XYZ file of C-alpha atoms in Angstrom:
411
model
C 22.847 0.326 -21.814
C 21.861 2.999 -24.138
C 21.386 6.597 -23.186
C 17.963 7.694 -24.697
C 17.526 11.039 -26.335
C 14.189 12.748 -24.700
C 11.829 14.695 -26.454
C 9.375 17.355 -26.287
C 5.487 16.679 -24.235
C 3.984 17.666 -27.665
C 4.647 13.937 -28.715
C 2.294 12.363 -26.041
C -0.395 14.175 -27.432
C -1.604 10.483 -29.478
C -0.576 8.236 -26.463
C -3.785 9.887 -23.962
C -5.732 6.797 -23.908
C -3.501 4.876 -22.159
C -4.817 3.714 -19.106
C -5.893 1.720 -16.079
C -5.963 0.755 -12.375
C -7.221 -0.717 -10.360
C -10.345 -1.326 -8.229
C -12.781 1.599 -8.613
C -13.310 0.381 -11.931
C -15.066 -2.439 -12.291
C -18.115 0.217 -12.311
C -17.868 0.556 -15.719
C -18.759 -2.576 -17.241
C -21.947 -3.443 -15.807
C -23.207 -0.392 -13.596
C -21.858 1.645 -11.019
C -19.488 0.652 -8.447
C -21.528 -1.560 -5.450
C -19.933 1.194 -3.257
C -21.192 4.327 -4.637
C -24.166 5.821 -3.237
C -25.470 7.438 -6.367
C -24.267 8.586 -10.064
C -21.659 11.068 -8.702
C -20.836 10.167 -5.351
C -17.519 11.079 -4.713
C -15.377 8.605 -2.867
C -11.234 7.143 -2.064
C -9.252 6.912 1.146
C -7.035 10.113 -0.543
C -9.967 11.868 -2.765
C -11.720 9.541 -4.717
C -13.851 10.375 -7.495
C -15.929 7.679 -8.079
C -18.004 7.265 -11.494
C -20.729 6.328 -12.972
C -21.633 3.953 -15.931
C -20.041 5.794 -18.814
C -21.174 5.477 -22.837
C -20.247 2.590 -25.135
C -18.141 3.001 -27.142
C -17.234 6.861 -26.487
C -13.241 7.367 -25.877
C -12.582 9.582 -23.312
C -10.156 12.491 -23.986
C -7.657 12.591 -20.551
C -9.438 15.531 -18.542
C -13.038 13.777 -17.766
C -16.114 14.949 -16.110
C -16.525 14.306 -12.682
C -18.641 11.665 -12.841
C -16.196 9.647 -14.874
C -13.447 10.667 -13.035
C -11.213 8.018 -10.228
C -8.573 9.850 -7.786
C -5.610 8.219 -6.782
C -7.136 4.635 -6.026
C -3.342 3.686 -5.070
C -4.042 5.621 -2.259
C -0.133 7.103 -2.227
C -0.907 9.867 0.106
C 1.023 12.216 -1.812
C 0.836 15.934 -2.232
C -0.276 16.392 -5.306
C -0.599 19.850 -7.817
C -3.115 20.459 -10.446
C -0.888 20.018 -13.362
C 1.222 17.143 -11.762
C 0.696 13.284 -11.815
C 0.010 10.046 -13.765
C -3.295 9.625 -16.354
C -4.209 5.813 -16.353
C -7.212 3.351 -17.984
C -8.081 -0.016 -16.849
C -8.863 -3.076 -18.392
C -10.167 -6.579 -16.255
C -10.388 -10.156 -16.986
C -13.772 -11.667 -15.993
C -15.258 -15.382 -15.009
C -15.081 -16.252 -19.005
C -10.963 -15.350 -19.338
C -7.744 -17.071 -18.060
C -7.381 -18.511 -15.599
C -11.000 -19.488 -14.949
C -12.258 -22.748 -16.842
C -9.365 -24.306 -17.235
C -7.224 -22.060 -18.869
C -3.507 -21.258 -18.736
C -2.976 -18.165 -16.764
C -1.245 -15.360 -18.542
C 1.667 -14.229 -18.368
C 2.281 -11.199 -20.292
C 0.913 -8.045 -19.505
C 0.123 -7.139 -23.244
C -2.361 -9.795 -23.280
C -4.459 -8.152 -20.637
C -5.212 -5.459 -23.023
C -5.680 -7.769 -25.880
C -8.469 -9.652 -24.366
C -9.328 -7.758 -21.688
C -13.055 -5.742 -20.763
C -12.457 -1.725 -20.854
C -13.159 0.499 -18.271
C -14.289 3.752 -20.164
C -13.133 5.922 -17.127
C -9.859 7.925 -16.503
C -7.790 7.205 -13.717
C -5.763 9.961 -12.035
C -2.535 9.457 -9.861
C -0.311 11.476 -7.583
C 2.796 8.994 -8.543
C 3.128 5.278 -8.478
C 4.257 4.527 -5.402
C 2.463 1.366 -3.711
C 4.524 -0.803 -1.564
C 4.060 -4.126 -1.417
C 0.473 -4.636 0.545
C -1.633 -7.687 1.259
C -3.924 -8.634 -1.682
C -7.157 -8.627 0.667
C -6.858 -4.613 1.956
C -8.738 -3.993 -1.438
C -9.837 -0.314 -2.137
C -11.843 1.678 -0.150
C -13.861 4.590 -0.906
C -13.806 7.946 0.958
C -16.845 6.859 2.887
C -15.126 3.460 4.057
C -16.802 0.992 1.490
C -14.933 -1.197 -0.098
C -15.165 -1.123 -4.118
C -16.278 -4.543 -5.435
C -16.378 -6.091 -8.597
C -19.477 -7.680 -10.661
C -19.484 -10.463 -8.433
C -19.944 -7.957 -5.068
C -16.843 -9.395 -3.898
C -13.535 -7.060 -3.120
C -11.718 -5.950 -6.438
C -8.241 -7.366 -6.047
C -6.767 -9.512 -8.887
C -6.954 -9.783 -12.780
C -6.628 -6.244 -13.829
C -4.482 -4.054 -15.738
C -3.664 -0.437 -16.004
C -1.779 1.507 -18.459
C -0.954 5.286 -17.233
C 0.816 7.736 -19.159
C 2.451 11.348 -17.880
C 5.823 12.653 -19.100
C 8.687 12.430 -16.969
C 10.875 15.747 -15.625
C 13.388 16.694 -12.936
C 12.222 18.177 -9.669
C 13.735 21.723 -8.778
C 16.542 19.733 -6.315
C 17.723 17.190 -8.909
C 20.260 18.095 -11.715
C 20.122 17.464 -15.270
C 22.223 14.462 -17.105
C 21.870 10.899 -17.448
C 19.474 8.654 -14.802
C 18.593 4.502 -14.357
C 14.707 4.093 -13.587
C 14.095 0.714 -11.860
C 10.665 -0.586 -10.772
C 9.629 -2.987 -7.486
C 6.279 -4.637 -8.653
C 3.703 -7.573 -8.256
C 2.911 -8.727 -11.116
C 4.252 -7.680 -14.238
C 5.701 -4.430 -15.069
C 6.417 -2.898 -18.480
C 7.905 0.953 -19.116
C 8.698 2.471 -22.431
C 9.349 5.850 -23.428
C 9.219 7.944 -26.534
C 12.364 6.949 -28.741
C 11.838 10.879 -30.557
C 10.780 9.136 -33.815
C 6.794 8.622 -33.275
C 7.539 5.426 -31.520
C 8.302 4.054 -28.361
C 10.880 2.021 -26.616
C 11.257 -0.529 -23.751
C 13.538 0.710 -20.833
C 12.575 -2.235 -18.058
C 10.448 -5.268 -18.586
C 9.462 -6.732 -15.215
C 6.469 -9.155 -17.081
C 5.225 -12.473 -15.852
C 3.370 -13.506 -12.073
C 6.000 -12.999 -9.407
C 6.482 -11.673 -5.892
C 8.197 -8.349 -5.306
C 11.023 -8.021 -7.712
C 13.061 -5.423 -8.619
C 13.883 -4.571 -12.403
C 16.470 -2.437 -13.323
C 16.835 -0.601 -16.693
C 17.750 -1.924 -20.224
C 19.224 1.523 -21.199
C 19.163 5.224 -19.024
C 17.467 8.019 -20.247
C 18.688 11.767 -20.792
C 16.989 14.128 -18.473
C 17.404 18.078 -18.868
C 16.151 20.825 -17.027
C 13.407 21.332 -19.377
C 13.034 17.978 -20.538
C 9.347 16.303 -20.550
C 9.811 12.628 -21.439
C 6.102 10.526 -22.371
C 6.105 7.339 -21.083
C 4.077 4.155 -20.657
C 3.697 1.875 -17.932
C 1.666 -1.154 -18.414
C 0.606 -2.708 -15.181
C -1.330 -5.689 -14.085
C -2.068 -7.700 -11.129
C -2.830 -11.727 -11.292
C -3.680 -13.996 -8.648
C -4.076 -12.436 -5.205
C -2.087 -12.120 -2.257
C 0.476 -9.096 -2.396
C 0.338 -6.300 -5.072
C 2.633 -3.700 -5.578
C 4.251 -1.037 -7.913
C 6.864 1.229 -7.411
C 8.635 3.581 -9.566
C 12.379 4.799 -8.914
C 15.325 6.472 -10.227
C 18.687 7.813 -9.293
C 21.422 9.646 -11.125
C 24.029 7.918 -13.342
C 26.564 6.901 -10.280
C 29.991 8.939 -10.820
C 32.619 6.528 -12.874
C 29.869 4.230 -14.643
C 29.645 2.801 -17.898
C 25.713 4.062 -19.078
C 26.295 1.557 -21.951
C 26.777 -1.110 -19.413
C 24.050 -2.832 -17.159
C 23.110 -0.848 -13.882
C 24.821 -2.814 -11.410
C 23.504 -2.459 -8.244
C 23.294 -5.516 -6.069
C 19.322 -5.284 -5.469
C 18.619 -6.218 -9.711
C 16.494 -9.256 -10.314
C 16.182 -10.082 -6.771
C 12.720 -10.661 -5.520
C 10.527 -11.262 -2.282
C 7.531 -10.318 -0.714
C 9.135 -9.920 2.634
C 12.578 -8.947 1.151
C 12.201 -4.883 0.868
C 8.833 -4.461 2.660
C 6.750 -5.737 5.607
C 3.266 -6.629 4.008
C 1.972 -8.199 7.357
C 1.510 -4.621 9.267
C -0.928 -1.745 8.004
C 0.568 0.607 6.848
C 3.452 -1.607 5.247
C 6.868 -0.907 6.265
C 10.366 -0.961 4.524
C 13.055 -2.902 5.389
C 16.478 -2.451 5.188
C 16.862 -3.889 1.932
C 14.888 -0.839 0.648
C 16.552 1.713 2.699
C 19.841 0.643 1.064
C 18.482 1.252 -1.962
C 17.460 4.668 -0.720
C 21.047 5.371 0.676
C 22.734 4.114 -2.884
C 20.662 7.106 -4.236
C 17.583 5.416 -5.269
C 14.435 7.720 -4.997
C 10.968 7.194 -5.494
C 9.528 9.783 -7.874
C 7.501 11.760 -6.559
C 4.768 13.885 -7.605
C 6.976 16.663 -9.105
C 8.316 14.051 -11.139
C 5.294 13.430 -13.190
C 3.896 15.891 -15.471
C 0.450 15.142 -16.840
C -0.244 14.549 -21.459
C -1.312 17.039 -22.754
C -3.358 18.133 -19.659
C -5.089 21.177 -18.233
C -5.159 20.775 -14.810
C -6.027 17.451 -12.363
C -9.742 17.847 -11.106
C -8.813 15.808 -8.055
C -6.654 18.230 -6.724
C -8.557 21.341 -4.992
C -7.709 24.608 -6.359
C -6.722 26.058 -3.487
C -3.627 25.663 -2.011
C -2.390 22.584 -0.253
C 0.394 22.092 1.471
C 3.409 19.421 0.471
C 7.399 18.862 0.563
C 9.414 19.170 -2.082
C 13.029 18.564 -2.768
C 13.759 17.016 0.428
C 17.981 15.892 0.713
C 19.991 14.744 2.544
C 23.800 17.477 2.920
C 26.505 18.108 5.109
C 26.997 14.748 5.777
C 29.765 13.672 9.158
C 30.119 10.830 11.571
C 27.711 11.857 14.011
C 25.196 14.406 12.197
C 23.574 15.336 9.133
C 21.929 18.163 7.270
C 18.677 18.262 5.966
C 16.783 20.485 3.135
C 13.408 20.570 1.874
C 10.931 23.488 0.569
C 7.585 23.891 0.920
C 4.912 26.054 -0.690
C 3.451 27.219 2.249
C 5.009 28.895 5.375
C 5.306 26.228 7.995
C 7.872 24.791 10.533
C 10.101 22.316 10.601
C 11.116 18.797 11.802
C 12.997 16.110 11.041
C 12.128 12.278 11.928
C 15.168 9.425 13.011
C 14.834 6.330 12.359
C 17.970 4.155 13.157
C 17.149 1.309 10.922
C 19.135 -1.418 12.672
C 17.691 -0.763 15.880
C 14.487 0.311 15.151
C 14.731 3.594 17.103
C 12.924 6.487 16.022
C 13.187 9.900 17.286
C 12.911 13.683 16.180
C 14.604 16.424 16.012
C 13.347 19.921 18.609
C 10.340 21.428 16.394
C 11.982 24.969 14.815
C 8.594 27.185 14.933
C 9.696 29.545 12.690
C 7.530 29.259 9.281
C 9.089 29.321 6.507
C 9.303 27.519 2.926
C 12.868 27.057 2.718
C 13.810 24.707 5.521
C 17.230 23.431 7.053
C 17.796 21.390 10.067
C 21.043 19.631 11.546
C 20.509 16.442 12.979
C 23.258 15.855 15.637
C 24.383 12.488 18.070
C 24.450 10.131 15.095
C 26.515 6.605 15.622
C 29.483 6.480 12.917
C 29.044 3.492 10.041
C 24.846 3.343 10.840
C 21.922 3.449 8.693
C 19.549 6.263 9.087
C 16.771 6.882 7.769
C 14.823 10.768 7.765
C 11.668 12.194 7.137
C 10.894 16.235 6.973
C 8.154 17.477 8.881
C 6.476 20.276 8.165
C 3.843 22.268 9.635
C 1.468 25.383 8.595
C -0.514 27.869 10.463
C -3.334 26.806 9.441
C -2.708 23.159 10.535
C -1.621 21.839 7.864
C 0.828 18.582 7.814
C 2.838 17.388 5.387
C 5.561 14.509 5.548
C 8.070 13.800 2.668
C 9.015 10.344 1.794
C 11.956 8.947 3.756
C 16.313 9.239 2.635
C 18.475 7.146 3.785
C 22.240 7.059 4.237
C 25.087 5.364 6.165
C 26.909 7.976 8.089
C 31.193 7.508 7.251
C 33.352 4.855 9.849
């Protein structure tokens, strides 16, 4: 593998209308979405935005109006900030296109875009983060209808999406070389800004398949002030499971970044193999956690900075709360340490999970509200995988939850 040199955000500037996901769209084509209950209606299970029949023919710089505006239709429950996330576009395949008639399915995700019907609407996302989920949940609105497509059926298969952001460190995570891998259903594609007006691969993950993961062809160069465009096309085929999501973790101490990432999770695939699809909300399984205790970590939204962008109109202006930097220190037999901040004064928490066993427990809520937070976890087994979750709490009653770590505590 190759380490990439990274560049400055000024070169995404071009690259804005990228684009894509999924569901809420299909309102563009034809007329609003089934769902909405009038022009502007606002809509999503985490802030939807959903819009109405946009212009012909008229491009659509990044920051939209309202009305032609979609929130986080992953649903990712993240905390979000107003200058944070992922910009995408969508394109669909209707009753005419592959598969239907007859024709060979396709199995490239470049094609979508080539043949594909546009949706003239901008996407926003808090990070890509969508474990792998039964096909039929489809996409709900804020209001609890469930976005369908010209044919007033659930929007769930044939579509792409093509987001764009720029890549950069959160405060917790220090500057060098990192491998970015990707678990998705269906086919995958991420390339970055080589710094000479072009852009290049860094995982392909193409073609119909379960749950796979795809590891990098080359790592990329991350500073502390380093902004690095990227493109991820996207798209889903034929029903059942869907799923996208985006990880990285440091160049491991003592490893070759010319050579390929070697951990034993590459190329493997599954449906069942790093999540559990058949419970709502899906849950990992330990194949996953490992990958979160080998340093893996799903970027989050302080990862993603948005093109060329003002602010994110789904977010509210005021103040939300949300977790960042959350780690995992102090590491023994039988306890561990636990960081995270948070931008509002609140308590803290911490959340067990023994993954073996199953057995979850937490830690005695410390009251005291603050943003910097530190709590010991004690009465660990030696050689056991844990998994941890900070909890945090404001005055205002707030609650925010950071995504999980996991680690094997030393024999």
């Amino acid at each position: 593998m190759k380490a990439l040199t990274v560049l400055k955000s000024s070169q995404l500037a071009q690259k804005r209308c990228l684009g894509i996901f999924i569901v809420v769209l299909l309102l563009a084509l034809t007329q609003l979405l089934t769902a909405c209950p009038n022009e502007t209606s606002q809509g999503s299970e985490s802030g939807t935005t959903v819009v109405n029949e946009p212009t012909p023919g008229q491009p659509l710089p990044p920051l939209t109006s309202p009305e032609r505006t979609i929130c986080d239709p992953f649903n990712s429950n993240s905390p979000a900030a107003r200058d944070r996330g992922v910009i995408a576009n969508m394109v669909w395949l209707d009753d005419t296109m592959p598969p239907r008639n007859g024709q060979p399915s396709i199995q490239r995700v470049a094609d979508y875009f080539t043949i594909g019907n546009i949706v003239e609407s901008t996407l926003y996302f808090d990070r890509l983060f969508v474990p792998t989920r039964a096909f039929d949940l489809g996409f709900m609105t804020e209001t609890g209808d469930v976005i369908l497509n010209h044919r007033n059926e659930p929007m769930y298969e044939y579509f792409a999406l093509r987001f764009s952001g720029q890549l950069q460190l959160a405060a917790n995570e220090n500057p060098g070389l990192y491998q970015i891998a990707i678990l998705s259903d269906d086919g995958a594609v991420m390339r970055v800004s080589n710094g000479s007006g072009g852009e290049t691969t860094i995982i392909s993950n193409d073609g119909e398949h379960s749950t796979r993961m795809a590891c990098p062809l080359q790592t990329v160069n991350m500073q502390r002030d380093t902004k690095l465009p990227f493109t991820l096309d996207y798209y889903q085929g034929p029903r059942y499971h869907i799923s996208l999501v985006v990880m990285w973790r440091p160049l491991p101490d003592g490893t070759d970044p010319d050579l390929p990432v070697n951990d034993p999770r590459c190329g493997q695939s599954g449906n069942s193999l790093f999540f559990n699809s058949t419970v709502v909300p899906t849950a990992a399984k330990s194949p996953f956690y490992e990958l979160l205790s080998r340093n893996w970590k799903v970027l989050e939204n302080e990862n993603y900075y948005f093109p060329e962008q003002a602010s994110n109109p789904c977010v509210p202006a005021e103040e939300t709360l949300s977790i960042t930097g959350f780690q995992t220190t102090g590491v023994t037999r039988t306890s561990v340490t636990l960081n995270w901040q948070t931008n509002v004064d609140s308590d803290s928490q911490v959340e067990v999970r023994n993954v073996g066993t199953g057995v979850v427990f937490r830690t005695t809520l410390d009251p005291n509200r603050v943003k910097n937070h530190t709590v010991t976890v004690t009465g660990l087994l030696a050689n056991t995988l844990y998994a941890f979750k900070g909890i945090s709490v404001s005055s205002g009653g707030q609650t925010a939850v950071s995504d999980e770590r996991a680690l094997r505590t030393p024999r």
